[in-house]
Amino acid sequence: MTEPHERWRALVDEIDAHQFSYYVRDEPTISDAEYDNLLKELGALEERYPALRTADSPTVRVGGTYSTDFAAVAHRERMLSLDNAFSFEDITQWYARLSREANAEYLTLLCEPKIDGLALSLTYIEGKLRHAVTRGDGRTGEDVTLNARTITTIPHTLTGEPPNLVEVRGEVYLPVEEFTRLNEALVAEGKPPYANPRNTAAGSLRQKNPRITAQRPLAMTAYAVGALEWGSGSVDLRLETQQGVYEALSEWGLPTSSESSVVEGVSGVQDYARQLEKRRHALVHEIDGVVIKLNDRRLQKELGATSRAPRWAIAFKFPPEEVNTQLRDIRVDVGRTGRVTPYAVLEPVKVAGSTVSSATLHNAEEVARKGIKIGDTVVVRKAGDVIPEVVAPVVAARTGHEREWKMPAECPSCGTLLARQKDADVDLRCPNVRSCRGQLVDRLTFIGSRNALDIEVLGEKSALALVDSGVLEDESRLFSLTDVDLRTTELFTLEAASTREGIAREAGDLTANAHKLLDNVREARNRPLWRVLVALSIRHVGPTAARALASHFRSMDAIRSASVAELAEVEGVGQTIAESVVAHFAVPWKAAIVESWRDAGVSME
Ligand code: IVH
C-alpha cells in the first residue's frame, strides 16, 4: 500500500504537470472533470492527514504559474479562485455554514453564469486603463495590457464617476459563434482547428503580437472589483451590494452580465440553476455552471476568504460536456446511400448525462485532419442534445503505442471494392448498391422512418430479419409481402413456448407484430407522392425537394419523364438534385422498383 505522503506527492506532481500544460502552454492534458477529481482526492487526503498540507499545495494556492514571456505585475488585491459544488446538497451545506457564520436565517444571494474563459484584472487609475493582468498565481500575473486594449468591450476610459483607482475583475472569452467561424476558416486553409473556445481565448490573449489578438473577436464580462481608492470623490454607496457593484460597473462603461439575478435561499438557487442549464447553449459564450455570491458586501468582507477562495461565493458546476476517454478502435459502417463512414469505438464514458461508447468520424479526411490514432486518449464532446463527437486527440498523453488508422479498401458489409463517385468526392462508397446487405437494411429502415413512409413496425430489427431470411433481395417486393413470406423469418413467428401459456398456437404462427407489419405496409400504399419519392432513397432528395417535385409534377410518371432542365427549373430543386433524379431512374433495377410498387397498389400520384 502507498503511504499517504507518497500518494500526496504523486497527486501534487500530477496536478502541477496538468496546471503547467493548461496555464502556460494553453494545451490541457486532462478534462476539467478529471482535474476536479484529482483536486478532490488531494483535498480529502489533506483533510485526513492535515500535516501533509503545505503552503503551496494546489488545494491552497490559486491556479497557474505564470510564464516569463510577459512582465510580472503584482495584483493590489489578491485574485481568488472559487470552491466548487457539484450537487444541490453541496450548496445546501455551504448555505447552512454561511447562515451560521453570518448569524442570519435568510441570505440574499446573487446568481450568475460561470463563464468558461480566463480571468483578467483591469486597473483603472483616474478613469484610464493602466494595466490588464492575468490571474497568474493570484498575487502576481502577466501583463497583457497591449493585448487587452484590442478587446472592443474593454473601455480605455471609464465614464460616470469612477473611483480614483479600481481593479475590475472579469472573464475574457471567445463567443461560441466566433470560435466556430475561426475554426471553419482554419480548416479551409488546411490547418488544424482549435479544441475549444476557452483555450483559444487564453492563447489569443497571451499572444506576443497584439495584432494577432486584435484579429480574434474576444469579449469580456466584469464580475468583481478588487482594490478601490476613492481619493477626494465621494464613495459610491451602490457598492454595498454585489448587484450594486454591477450597476456601478455598467455605468462606468464596463460590460456586465445580463443574466445575473438576485434570489432567496437554496430553492432560489435551484430554480436559477435549472433554468440556466436549459438555456446554456443559447448564450453567446460557453458556461460551465453558476456562480453564487452573497449579495451583501459587508457580510462578504466579514466572512473573508481561505487561501484560495472566498467563503461567500461558490461555483455550482454543471455536468461536464467534454470528457477524455480511450479510443479503442476505428471501424467503418455503410449507410443507406452506400457512403462508408468511419466511427470511433470508445471506452464507454459518461458525458452530459448519458453514456457514450461510439461517435461518428464522418470521413477519412476528418480522421486525418484531427490527427487521431487508435489507442489515443481523445476529447469527447456532447453539447446538449447534439450527437457526440471526437474533438481531438490529447497528444501530450501519447505513450508511443498508438496506431495510425487507414480507411479500408472494401465495404465492411459486402466486401465490394470501395470507390469515389466523382474524383473530387471526399466520401468513399460501396458500388454494390442493390444487394449490399448493409445498404439494403438501411434503405428499408429508412422507408419505415417518419420522414419517409412512416411504417411503425418497419424498424432496423424488422429490416434485418427480412434481409437475413432472404425474403427481400431489394425493396421492390416490400408492398407484395404476404404472411407466407413472413413465416420463414424467425422474428415474425411465434415461439413454440407460447403454447405453454395456454395460447393454442402452432410454432410458425405469425406474431401480432407480423400482422401489424402487413397491415401497416398495406396502409402505407396510400401515402402522398412526396413520401413515396423520399422512400426511393434518391440521393439529395429529402422531404423538402420531394415536396417541391411532387407538387409541381403531380405524378411519378411526370417526374420520371422530365429532363434535367425541366426538373432544375422547379423552385427548391436545382441542378444537383435534377441530375440525381435523372441518374436514379436511368438505373434499370431502380426504375423497376417503382413498377413493382405501383403493381402492388402504391399510389404514384
Ligand atoms: S467570481 C472573488 N464570477 O471562475 C471572486 N468568477 O473557478 C472570484 N469565473 O477564477 C471569481 N465566471 O476566472 C466569478 N461570474 C463569475 C465567473 C467567475 C467565471 C471564473 C474566474 C474564477 C474561476 C474560478
XYZ file of C-alpha atoms and ligand atoms in Angstrom:
629
model
C 0.000 0.000 0.000
C 1.228 3.507 -0.734
C 1.910 5.726 2.225
C -0.296 8.838 2.494
C 2.687 11.127 1.920
C 3.642 9.224 -1.224
C 0.120 9.488 -2.616
C 0.130 13.177 -1.670
C 3.393 13.792 -3.555
C 2.147 11.883 -6.593
C -1.106 13.847 -6.698
C 0.662 17.185 -6.272
C 3.140 16.337 -9.037
C 0.366 15.262 -11.346
C -1.720 18.361 -10.680
C 1.347 20.578 -11.148
C 2.076 18.998 -14.519
C -1.521 19.493 -15.676
C -1.528 23.080 -14.458
C 1.645 23.777 -16.396
C 0.131 22.452 -19.645
C -3.109 24.297 -19.025
C -1.943 27.708 -17.881
C 1.435 28.068 -19.532
C 1.091 26.145 -22.769
C -2.675 26.552 -23.299
C -2.789 22.817 -24.051
C -4.845 20.933 -21.455
C -3.773 17.347 -20.807
C -6.878 16.174 -18.943
C -10.521 17.161 -18.851
C -11.852 19.603 -16.265
C -13.839 16.793 -14.641
C -10.738 14.626 -14.172
C -8.822 17.612 -12.875
C -11.562 18.352 -10.337
C -11.406 14.726 -9.194
C -7.646 14.882 -8.606
C -8.097 18.053 -6.605
C -10.946 16.484 -4.634
C -8.831 13.420 -3.782
C -5.969 15.650 -2.674
C -8.342 17.719 -0.523
C -9.752 14.602 1.160
C -6.248 13.272 1.839
C -5.175 16.539 3.455
C -8.372 16.602 5.479
C -7.404 13.211 6.938
C -3.717 13.951 7.351
C -3.516 17.733 7.939
C 0.251 17.517 8.454
C 0.654 16.835 4.733
C -0.745 20.192 3.653
C 1.973 22.671 2.681
C 1.614 26.376 1.976
C 1.927 25.813 -1.750
C -0.293 22.736 -2.082
C -2.643 23.001 -5.079
C -5.532 22.919 -2.584
C -4.450 26.201 -1.039
C -2.958 28.121 -3.902
C -4.702 29.765 -6.796
C -4.406 28.484 -10.347
C -1.384 28.562 -12.542
C 2.193 29.505 -12.651
C 2.781 32.447 -14.915
C 5.166 32.212 -17.822
C 8.141 34.507 -18.250
C 7.121 35.792 -21.671
C 5.208 38.731 -20.200
C 6.262 41.103 -17.436
C 5.050 40.095 -13.983
C 2.704 42.541 -12.281
C 1.546 42.263 -8.669
C -2.198 42.492 -8.050
C -3.107 45.137 -5.468
C -5.726 42.809 -4.045
C -5.454 39.058 -4.444
C -7.301 37.352 -7.278
C -9.041 34.358 -5.819
C -10.438 31.190 -7.294
C -13.778 29.618 -6.336
C -14.662 26.493 -4.401
C -16.823 24.052 -6.326
C -20.189 22.473 -5.571
C -21.319 19.510 -7.663
C -24.812 18.957 -6.236
C -27.647 20.869 -4.591
C -26.648 19.068 -1.412
C -23.216 20.718 -1.569
C -24.941 24.076 -1.952
C -27.267 23.377 0.978
C -24.244 22.620 3.175
C -22.461 25.748 2.050
C -25.576 27.839 2.693
C -26.078 26.334 6.159
C -22.493 27.158 7.145
C -22.815 30.659 5.768
C -26.040 31.405 7.653
C -24.471 30.056 10.828
C -21.396 32.228 10.449
C -23.384 35.275 9.387
C -25.906 34.642 12.145
C -28.775 35.104 9.752
C -31.639 32.796 8.838
C -32.139 34.047 5.294
C -29.424 35.195 2.993
C -29.888 37.125 -0.214
C -27.779 35.576 -2.939
C -26.816 36.654 -6.417
C -26.607 34.007 -9.144
C -24.816 34.454 -12.454
C -23.305 32.295 -15.211
C -19.877 30.813 -14.641
C -18.249 31.875 -17.873
C -15.750 29.409 -19.303
C -12.922 31.750 -20.184
C -9.949 33.209 -18.365
C -9.797 35.743 -15.555
C -8.400 39.197 -16.189
C -7.833 42.149 -13.863
C -8.053 45.682 -15.254
C -6.545 48.539 -13.268
C -8.099 51.937 -13.957
C -6.391 54.974 -12.441
C -8.259 58.255 -12.763
C -10.573 56.534 -15.182
C -7.794 55.385 -17.549
C -6.901 51.753 -18.249
C -3.345 51.356 -16.922
C -2.872 47.601 -16.627
C -4.523 44.410 -17.758
C -3.098 41.442 -15.878
C -3.921 37.722 -15.976
C -4.645 35.933 -12.717
C -1.329 34.062 -12.534
C -0.870 32.631 -9.048
C -3.393 35.084 -7.605
C -0.753 37.502 -6.272
C 1.175 38.175 -9.456
C 0.032 37.797 -13.043
C 1.196 38.554 -16.563
C 0.962 41.992 -18.082
C -1.182 41.663 -21.196
C -2.240 45.326 -21.370
C -1.452 45.790 -25.065
C -3.472 42.729 -25.997
C -6.372 43.644 -23.728
C -6.608 47.056 -25.372
C -7.581 45.318 -28.607
C -10.718 43.852 -26.961
C -13.505 46.153 -28.043
C -15.706 45.643 -24.961
C -12.907 46.823 -22.628
C -13.121 50.634 -22.321
C -9.854 52.575 -22.407
C -11.523 55.360 -20.426
C -14.302 54.973 -17.857
C -17.445 57.112 -17.892
C -19.568 58.444 -14.989
C -17.878 58.978 -11.628
C -15.486 56.088 -11.146
C -13.141 55.786 -8.144
C -9.651 57.204 -8.269
C -8.344 53.648 -8.570
C -10.186 50.418 -9.221
C -9.220 46.876 -10.094
C -12.004 45.399 -12.215
C -12.075 41.609 -12.423
C -13.832 39.703 -15.135
C -13.728 36.815 -17.585
C -12.352 37.106 -21.109
C -13.995 34.746 -23.588
C -14.363 33.998 -27.262
C -18.047 33.937 -28.304
C -19.072 30.465 -29.495
C -20.124 31.800 -32.891
C -16.711 33.420 -33.437
C -14.981 30.224 -32.337
C -16.917 28.212 -34.925
C -16.129 30.764 -37.625
C -12.419 30.804 -36.727
C -12.246 27.004 -36.892
C -14.058 26.852 -40.222
C -11.541 29.303 -41.648
C -8.602 27.286 -40.253
C -9.927 24.039 -41.692
C -10.491 25.705 -45.065
C -6.810 26.689 -45.045
C -5.876 23.100 -44.238
C -4.796 23.969 -40.692
C -5.815 22.067 -37.565
C -8.770 23.594 -35.672
C -8.723 24.675 -32.012
C -10.096 22.340 -29.358
C -12.428 24.740 -27.516
C -13.272 28.444 -27.105
C -11.662 28.753 -23.676
C -8.179 27.671 -24.707
C -8.455 29.671 -27.896
C -9.290 32.750 -25.818
C -6.357 32.075 -23.481
C -3.975 31.566 -26.403
C -5.270 34.698 -28.110
C -4.835 36.894 -25.057
C -1.307 35.670 -24.477
C -0.094 36.401 -27.994
C 3.228 38.229 -28.173
C 1.929 40.183 -31.128
C -1.160 42.268 -30.224
C -2.093 42.371 -33.908
C -2.970 38.688 -33.709
C -5.062 39.270 -30.577
C -6.838 42.076 -32.410
C -7.924 39.624 -35.121
C -9.667 37.429 -32.541
C -13.006 38.893 -31.535
C -12.568 38.397 -27.787
C -15.030 39.871 -25.291
C -15.153 40.358 -21.540
C -17.717 40.318 -18.727
C -16.852 42.018 -15.434
C -17.935 40.264 -12.204
C -15.942 41.705 -9.287
C -13.896 44.608 -8.023
C -10.545 44.275 -6.274
C -8.690 47.254 -4.811
C -10.676 50.509 -4.601
C -9.469 54.016 -3.768
C -11.930 56.851 -3.844
C -9.492 59.752 -3.465
C -11.349 63.024 -2.992
C -14.522 61.791 -4.744
C -17.462 60.551 -2.684
C -17.857 56.810 -2.063
C -20.406 55.097 -4.310
C -22.948 53.595 -1.917
C -24.159 51.146 -4.537
C -21.052 49.095 -3.869
C -22.643 47.843 -0.636
C -24.231 45.004 -2.591
C -22.929 42.746 -5.350
C -25.861 43.755 -7.541
C -24.997 47.417 -6.931
C -21.397 46.708 -7.983
C -22.723 45.603 -11.375
C -24.886 48.710 -11.710
C -21.881 50.890 -10.948
C -19.538 48.956 -13.281
C -22.072 49.214 -16.032
C -22.420 52.961 -15.515
C -18.638 53.295 -15.772
C -18.878 51.687 -19.194
C -17.815 48.152 -18.300
C -19.614 45.089 -19.696
C -21.588 43.117 -17.075
C -23.759 40.022 -17.389
C -27.385 40.493 -18.355
C -28.058 37.093 -16.780
C -27.361 37.843 -13.110
C -30.281 37.536 -10.741
C -30.882 38.079 -7.009
C -32.519 35.072 -5.321
C -33.522 33.940 -1.822
C -32.172 30.771 -0.249
C -31.203 27.425 -1.740
C -34.519 26.925 -3.540
C -33.943 30.205 -5.392
C -30.523 28.938 -6.457
C -32.039 25.641 -7.650
C -34.624 27.403 -9.808
C -31.993 29.673 -11.304
C -29.550 26.822 -11.988
C -32.211 24.640 -13.642
C -33.344 27.474 -15.889
C -29.835 28.489 -16.865
C -28.751 24.929 -17.627
C -31.646 24.596 -20.074
C -30.534 27.727 -21.894
C -26.851 27.024 -21.583
C -26.322 26.792 -25.354
C -28.405 29.839 -26.151
C -25.838 32.132 -24.509
C -23.149 33.856 -26.578
C -20.354 32.255 -24.553
C -19.738 28.833 -23.063
C -20.564 28.387 -19.397
C -19.724 25.523 -17.080
C -22.005 26.347 -14.170
C -23.481 29.003 -11.924
C -21.558 31.279 -9.568
C -23.465 32.011 -6.359
C -22.434 35.072 -4.364
C -23.628 36.581 -1.133
C -25.233 39.854 -2.159
C -24.312 41.821 0.987
C -20.753 43.090 0.514
C -20.276 43.952 4.200
C -21.044 40.320 5.046
C -18.680 39.241 2.272
C -15.849 41.124 3.974
C -16.725 39.710 7.397
C -16.678 36.142 6.118
C -13.415 36.668 4.247
C -11.546 34.032 2.271
C -9.410 30.943 2.639
C -6.023 30.982 0.971
C -7.545 30.208 -2.418
C -11.246 31.098 -2.456
C -13.762 33.409 -0.817
C -16.121 31.836 1.747
C -19.013 33.965 0.483
C -19.128 32.556 -3.042
C -19.259 29.122 -4.615
C -19.306 27.692 -8.143
C -22.028 25.149 -8.903
C -20.639 23.088 -11.755
C -22.904 21.607 -14.453
C -22.165 18.022 -15.512
C -19.226 18.159 -17.942
C -19.948 18.194 -21.681
C -16.369 17.412 -22.516
C -14.529 14.407 -21.126
C -11.490 12.368 -22.020
C -11.629 8.707 -22.853
C -9.751 5.978 -24.721
C -10.230 5.453 -28.440
C -10.315 1.654 -28.671
C -10.771 1.311 -32.388
C -11.926 2.971 -35.566
C -14.436 0.975 -37.612
C -16.461 1.732 -40.709
C -20.130 1.488 -41.430
C -22.022 1.557 -44.720
C -25.147 3.695 -44.906
C -28.331 3.913 -46.972
C -26.697 5.701 -49.873
C -23.617 3.483 -49.900
C -21.470 6.057 -48.175
C -18.883 4.394 -45.983
C -18.180 6.336 -42.799
C -15.623 5.702 -40.084
C -16.736 5.836 -36.462
C -14.900 5.776 -33.161
C -15.291 2.867 -30.767
C -14.791 4.440 -27.359
C -14.177 3.236 -23.851
C -17.706 3.992 -22.536
C -17.772 7.313 -20.724
C -20.428 9.481 -19.135
C -20.786 12.852 -20.771
C -23.550 15.451 -20.396
C -25.807 12.974 -18.654
C -25.552 9.917 -20.919
C -23.044 7.162 -21.601
C -21.245 7.369 -24.911
C -19.457 4.394 -26.476
C -19.216 5.426 -30.128
C -19.089 8.605 -32.179
C -19.106 9.301 -35.895
C -15.873 10.466 -37.528
C -17.621 11.491 -40.793
C -14.911 10.531 -43.310
C -11.279 9.547 -43.684
C -10.170 13.150 -44.205
C -11.719 14.144 -40.927
C -9.712 11.439 -39.132
C -6.535 12.698 -40.806
C -7.362 16.336 -40.116
C -7.952 15.659 -36.441
C -4.799 13.547 -36.291
C -6.498 10.762 -34.345
C -4.727 7.430 -33.803
C -6.131 4.173 -32.422
C -5.275 3.947 -28.716
C -5.260 7.724 -28.269
C -6.779 9.475 -25.307
C -9.357 11.667 -27.009
C -11.562 14.576 -26.017
C -15.212 13.629 -26.471
C -17.864 16.286 -26.530
C -21.628 16.133 -26.324
C -23.209 19.540 -26.133
C -26.831 19.297 -25.006
C -28.828 17.097 -27.357
C -26.158 17.167 -30.014
C -24.711 13.814 -31.087
C -21.351 13.017 -29.513
C -18.184 13.865 -31.398
C -14.482 13.251 -31.017
C -12.969 16.725 -30.749
C -9.241 15.985 -30.766
C -6.547 13.629 -29.502
C -4.680 14.534 -26.326
C -1.273 14.446 -27.968
C 0.546 15.073 -24.685
C -0.893 11.801 -23.289
C 0.562 9.539 -26.016
C 2.618 6.553 -24.956
C 4.029 5.571 -28.344
C 1.760 2.531 -28.628
C -0.893 4.349 -30.680
C -1.553 3.087 -34.216
C -2.300 5.025 -37.403
C -5.650 4.147 -38.926
C -6.208 3.521 -42.617
C -9.506 3.614 -44.448
C -10.275 0.060 -45.646
C -10.487 -0.544 -49.391
C -13.531 -2.835 -49.156
C -17.119 -2.484 -47.984
C -17.465 -3.633 -44.351
C -20.789 -5.281 -45.177
C -20.371 -6.994 -48.570
C -16.635 -6.783 -49.296
C -17.017 -4.916 -52.606
C -14.114 -2.610 -53.540
C -14.974 0.950 -52.464
C -14.840 3.841 -54.934
C -15.438 7.551 -55.225
C -18.468 8.525 -57.253
C -16.650 11.570 -58.616
C -12.887 12.187 -58.443
C -13.371 15.258 -56.261
C -15.578 13.458 -53.715
C -14.411 13.134 -50.133
C -16.598 10.129 -49.441
C -15.943 6.552 -50.453
C -18.959 4.478 -51.468
C -19.835 0.848 -51.880
C -20.877 0.467 -55.543
C -22.865 -2.729 -54.827
C -25.947 -0.603 -54.187
C -28.672 -3.135 -54.916
C -27.685 -6.096 -52.828
C -25.117 -4.897 -50.290
C -26.776 -6.073 -47.084
C -25.749 -3.023 -45.068
C -27.172 -0.597 -47.619
C -30.383 -2.574 -48.113
C -31.096 -2.865 -44.377
C -30.544 0.876 -44.004
C -32.766 1.660 -47.002
C -35.592 -0.498 -45.647
C -35.262 1.057 -42.182
C -35.350 4.439 -43.843
C -38.540 3.581 -45.774
C -40.188 2.845 -42.419
C -38.934 6.073 -40.791
C -41.052 9.084 -40.011
C -39.559 11.215 -42.773
C -40.464 8.642 -45.427
C -43.452 6.227 -45.321
C -43.775 6.098 -41.542
C -44.324 2.347 -41.118
C -44.192 1.709 -37.397
C -43.118 -1.940 -37.362
C -40.514 -1.472 -40.097
C -37.530 -0.543 -37.959
C -33.949 -1.794 -38.058
C -34.801 -5.121 -36.406
C -37.550 -5.985 -38.887
C -35.405 -4.826 -41.807
C -32.577 -7.101 -40.681
C -34.971 -10.040 -40.311
C -36.429 -9.524 -43.788
C -32.999 -9.281 -45.426
C -31.225 -12.035 -43.485
C -34.021 -14.550 -44.087
C -33.700 -13.869 -47.804
C -37.323 -12.722 -48.100
C -36.295 -9.410 -49.670
C -33.417 -9.091 -52.148
C -34.089 -5.446 -52.637
C -37.012 -3.207 -51.715
C -39.129 -3.995 -54.799
C -41.250 -6.682 -53.109
C -41.899 -4.745 -49.877
C -45.529 -3.983 -50.777
C -46.293 -7.501 -52.048
C -45.207 -9.233 -48.830
C -47.619 -11.959 -47.692
C -47.985 -13.949 -44.494
C -46.343 -16.845 -46.316
C -43.174 -14.730 -46.697
C -43.135 -13.846 -43.030
C -43.497 -17.483 -41.997
C -39.872 -18.040 -42.974
C -38.475 -15.281 -40.771
C -37.943 -16.077 -37.140
C -38.652 -12.584 -35.877
C -42.228 -12.733 -37.102
C -43.177 -16.248 -35.982
C -44.382 -17.322 -32.552
C -42.077 -19.451 -30.471
C -43.494 -22.868 -29.536
C -43.148 -21.645 -25.947
C -46.303 -19.588 -26.210
C -48.413 -22.791 -26.129
C -47.210 -23.284 -22.567
C -49.133 -20.159 -21.632
C -52.256 -21.825 -22.893
C -52.377 -19.973 -26.186
C -53.339 -22.638 -28.657
C -50.981 -21.812 -31.457
C -48.634 -23.805 -33.627
C -44.974 -22.935 -33.834
C -44.639 -20.982 -37.054
C -47.783 -18.964 -36.486
C -47.314 -15.279 -37.119
C -46.848 -12.877 -34.248
C -49.039 -9.840 -33.651
C -46.126 -7.788 -34.935
C -46.177 -9.634 -38.253
C -49.874 -8.888 -38.756
C -49.205 -5.306 -37.826
C -46.371 -5.115 -40.358
C -48.599 -6.425 -43.134
C -51.400 -4.014 -42.149
C -49.028 -1.059 -41.839
C -47.445 -1.773 -45.223
C -50.857 -2.075 -46.882
C -51.910 1.193 -45.319
C -48.683 2.921 -46.436
C -49.640 2.404 -50.084
C -51.835 5.479 -49.892
C -49.219 7.902 -48.638
C -48.752 11.193 -50.534
C -46.466 11.189 -53.568
C -43.669 13.162 -51.870
C -43.309 10.463 -49.208
C -43.019 7.748 -51.871
C -40.333 9.835 -53.564
C -38.387 10.164 -50.317
C -38.726 6.399 -49.747
C -36.896 5.687 -53.024
C -33.617 6.931 -51.457
C -32.703 9.125 -54.412
C -29.506 10.951 -53.484
C -30.050 14.579 -52.422
C -33.852 14.156 -52.456
C -35.069 14.752 -48.916
C -38.549 15.843 -47.787
C -38.120 19.442 -49.000
C -37.049 18.603 -52.557
C -39.591 15.748 -52.713
C -42.433 18.096 -51.749
C -41.366 20.581 -54.411
C -41.178 17.896 -57.110
C -44.481 16.280 -56.123
C -46.483 19.495 -56.062
C -45.017 20.640 -59.383
C -45.252 17.419 -61.421
C -48.150 15.737 -59.560
C -47.249 12.176 -60.669
C -44.290 9.799 -60.580
C -44.518 9.328 -64.350
C -44.235 13.070 -64.977
C -41.157 13.241 -62.740
C -39.578 10.235 -64.453
C -40.037 11.618 -67.936
C -38.850 15.145 -67.100
C -35.438 16.287 -68.373
C -32.675 17.673 -66.167
C -33.546 21.192 -67.368
C -37.243 20.774 -66.586
C -36.516 19.389 -63.140
C -33.934 22.056 -62.313
C -36.420 24.787 -63.105
C -38.618 23.863 -60.149
C -38.264 26.204 -57.198
C -36.202 24.462 -54.491
C -34.768 21.773 -56.803
C -31.710 22.995 -58.729
C -29.076 21.317 -60.884
C -27.601 18.794 -58.425
C -30.957 17.344 -57.432
C -32.214 17.329 -61.030
C -29.169 15.369 -62.232
C -29.501 12.967 -59.353
C -33.183 12.246 -60.144
C -32.456 11.534 -63.814
C -29.466 9.354 -62.917
C -31.614 7.399 -60.449
C -34.321 6.422 -62.917
C -31.729 5.576 -65.575
C -30.703 2.550 -63.491
C -32.975 -0.312 -64.606
C -33.410 -2.058 -61.225
C -34.171 1.249 -59.539
C -36.784 2.097 -62.174
C -38.229 -1.401 -61.726
C -38.867 -0.719 -58.015
C -41.342 1.992 -58.985
C -43.124 -0.507 -61.285
C -43.310 -3.238 -58.634
C -44.603 -0.792 -56.052
C -47.221 0.506 -58.484
C -48.304 -3.070 -59.293
C -48.660 -3.719 -55.562
C -51.021 -0.742 -55.289
C -48.736 2.060 -54.133
C -50.221 5.407 -55.145
C -47.985 7.209 -57.653
C -49.971 10.415 -57.911
S -16.005 35.400 -9.117
C -13.593 36.540 -5.632
N -17.735 35.145 -11.083
O -14.122 31.018 -12.452
C -14.422 36.147 -6.801
N -15.661 34.039 -11.272
O -13.220 28.693 -10.983
C -13.730 35.220 -7.716
N -15.390 32.780 -13.375
O -11.184 32.474 -11.233
C -14.315 34.983 -9.001
N -17.343 33.298 -14.242
O -11.956 33.088 -13.638
C -16.523 34.816 -10.621
N -19.339 35.025 -12.760
C -18.138 34.706 -12.296
C -17.260 33.892 -13.025
C -16.029 33.561 -12.478
C -16.215 32.647 -14.431
C -14.068 32.161 -13.276
C -12.997 33.042 -12.703
C -12.534 32.313 -11.465
C -12.881 30.903 -11.814
C -12.966 30.003 -10.610
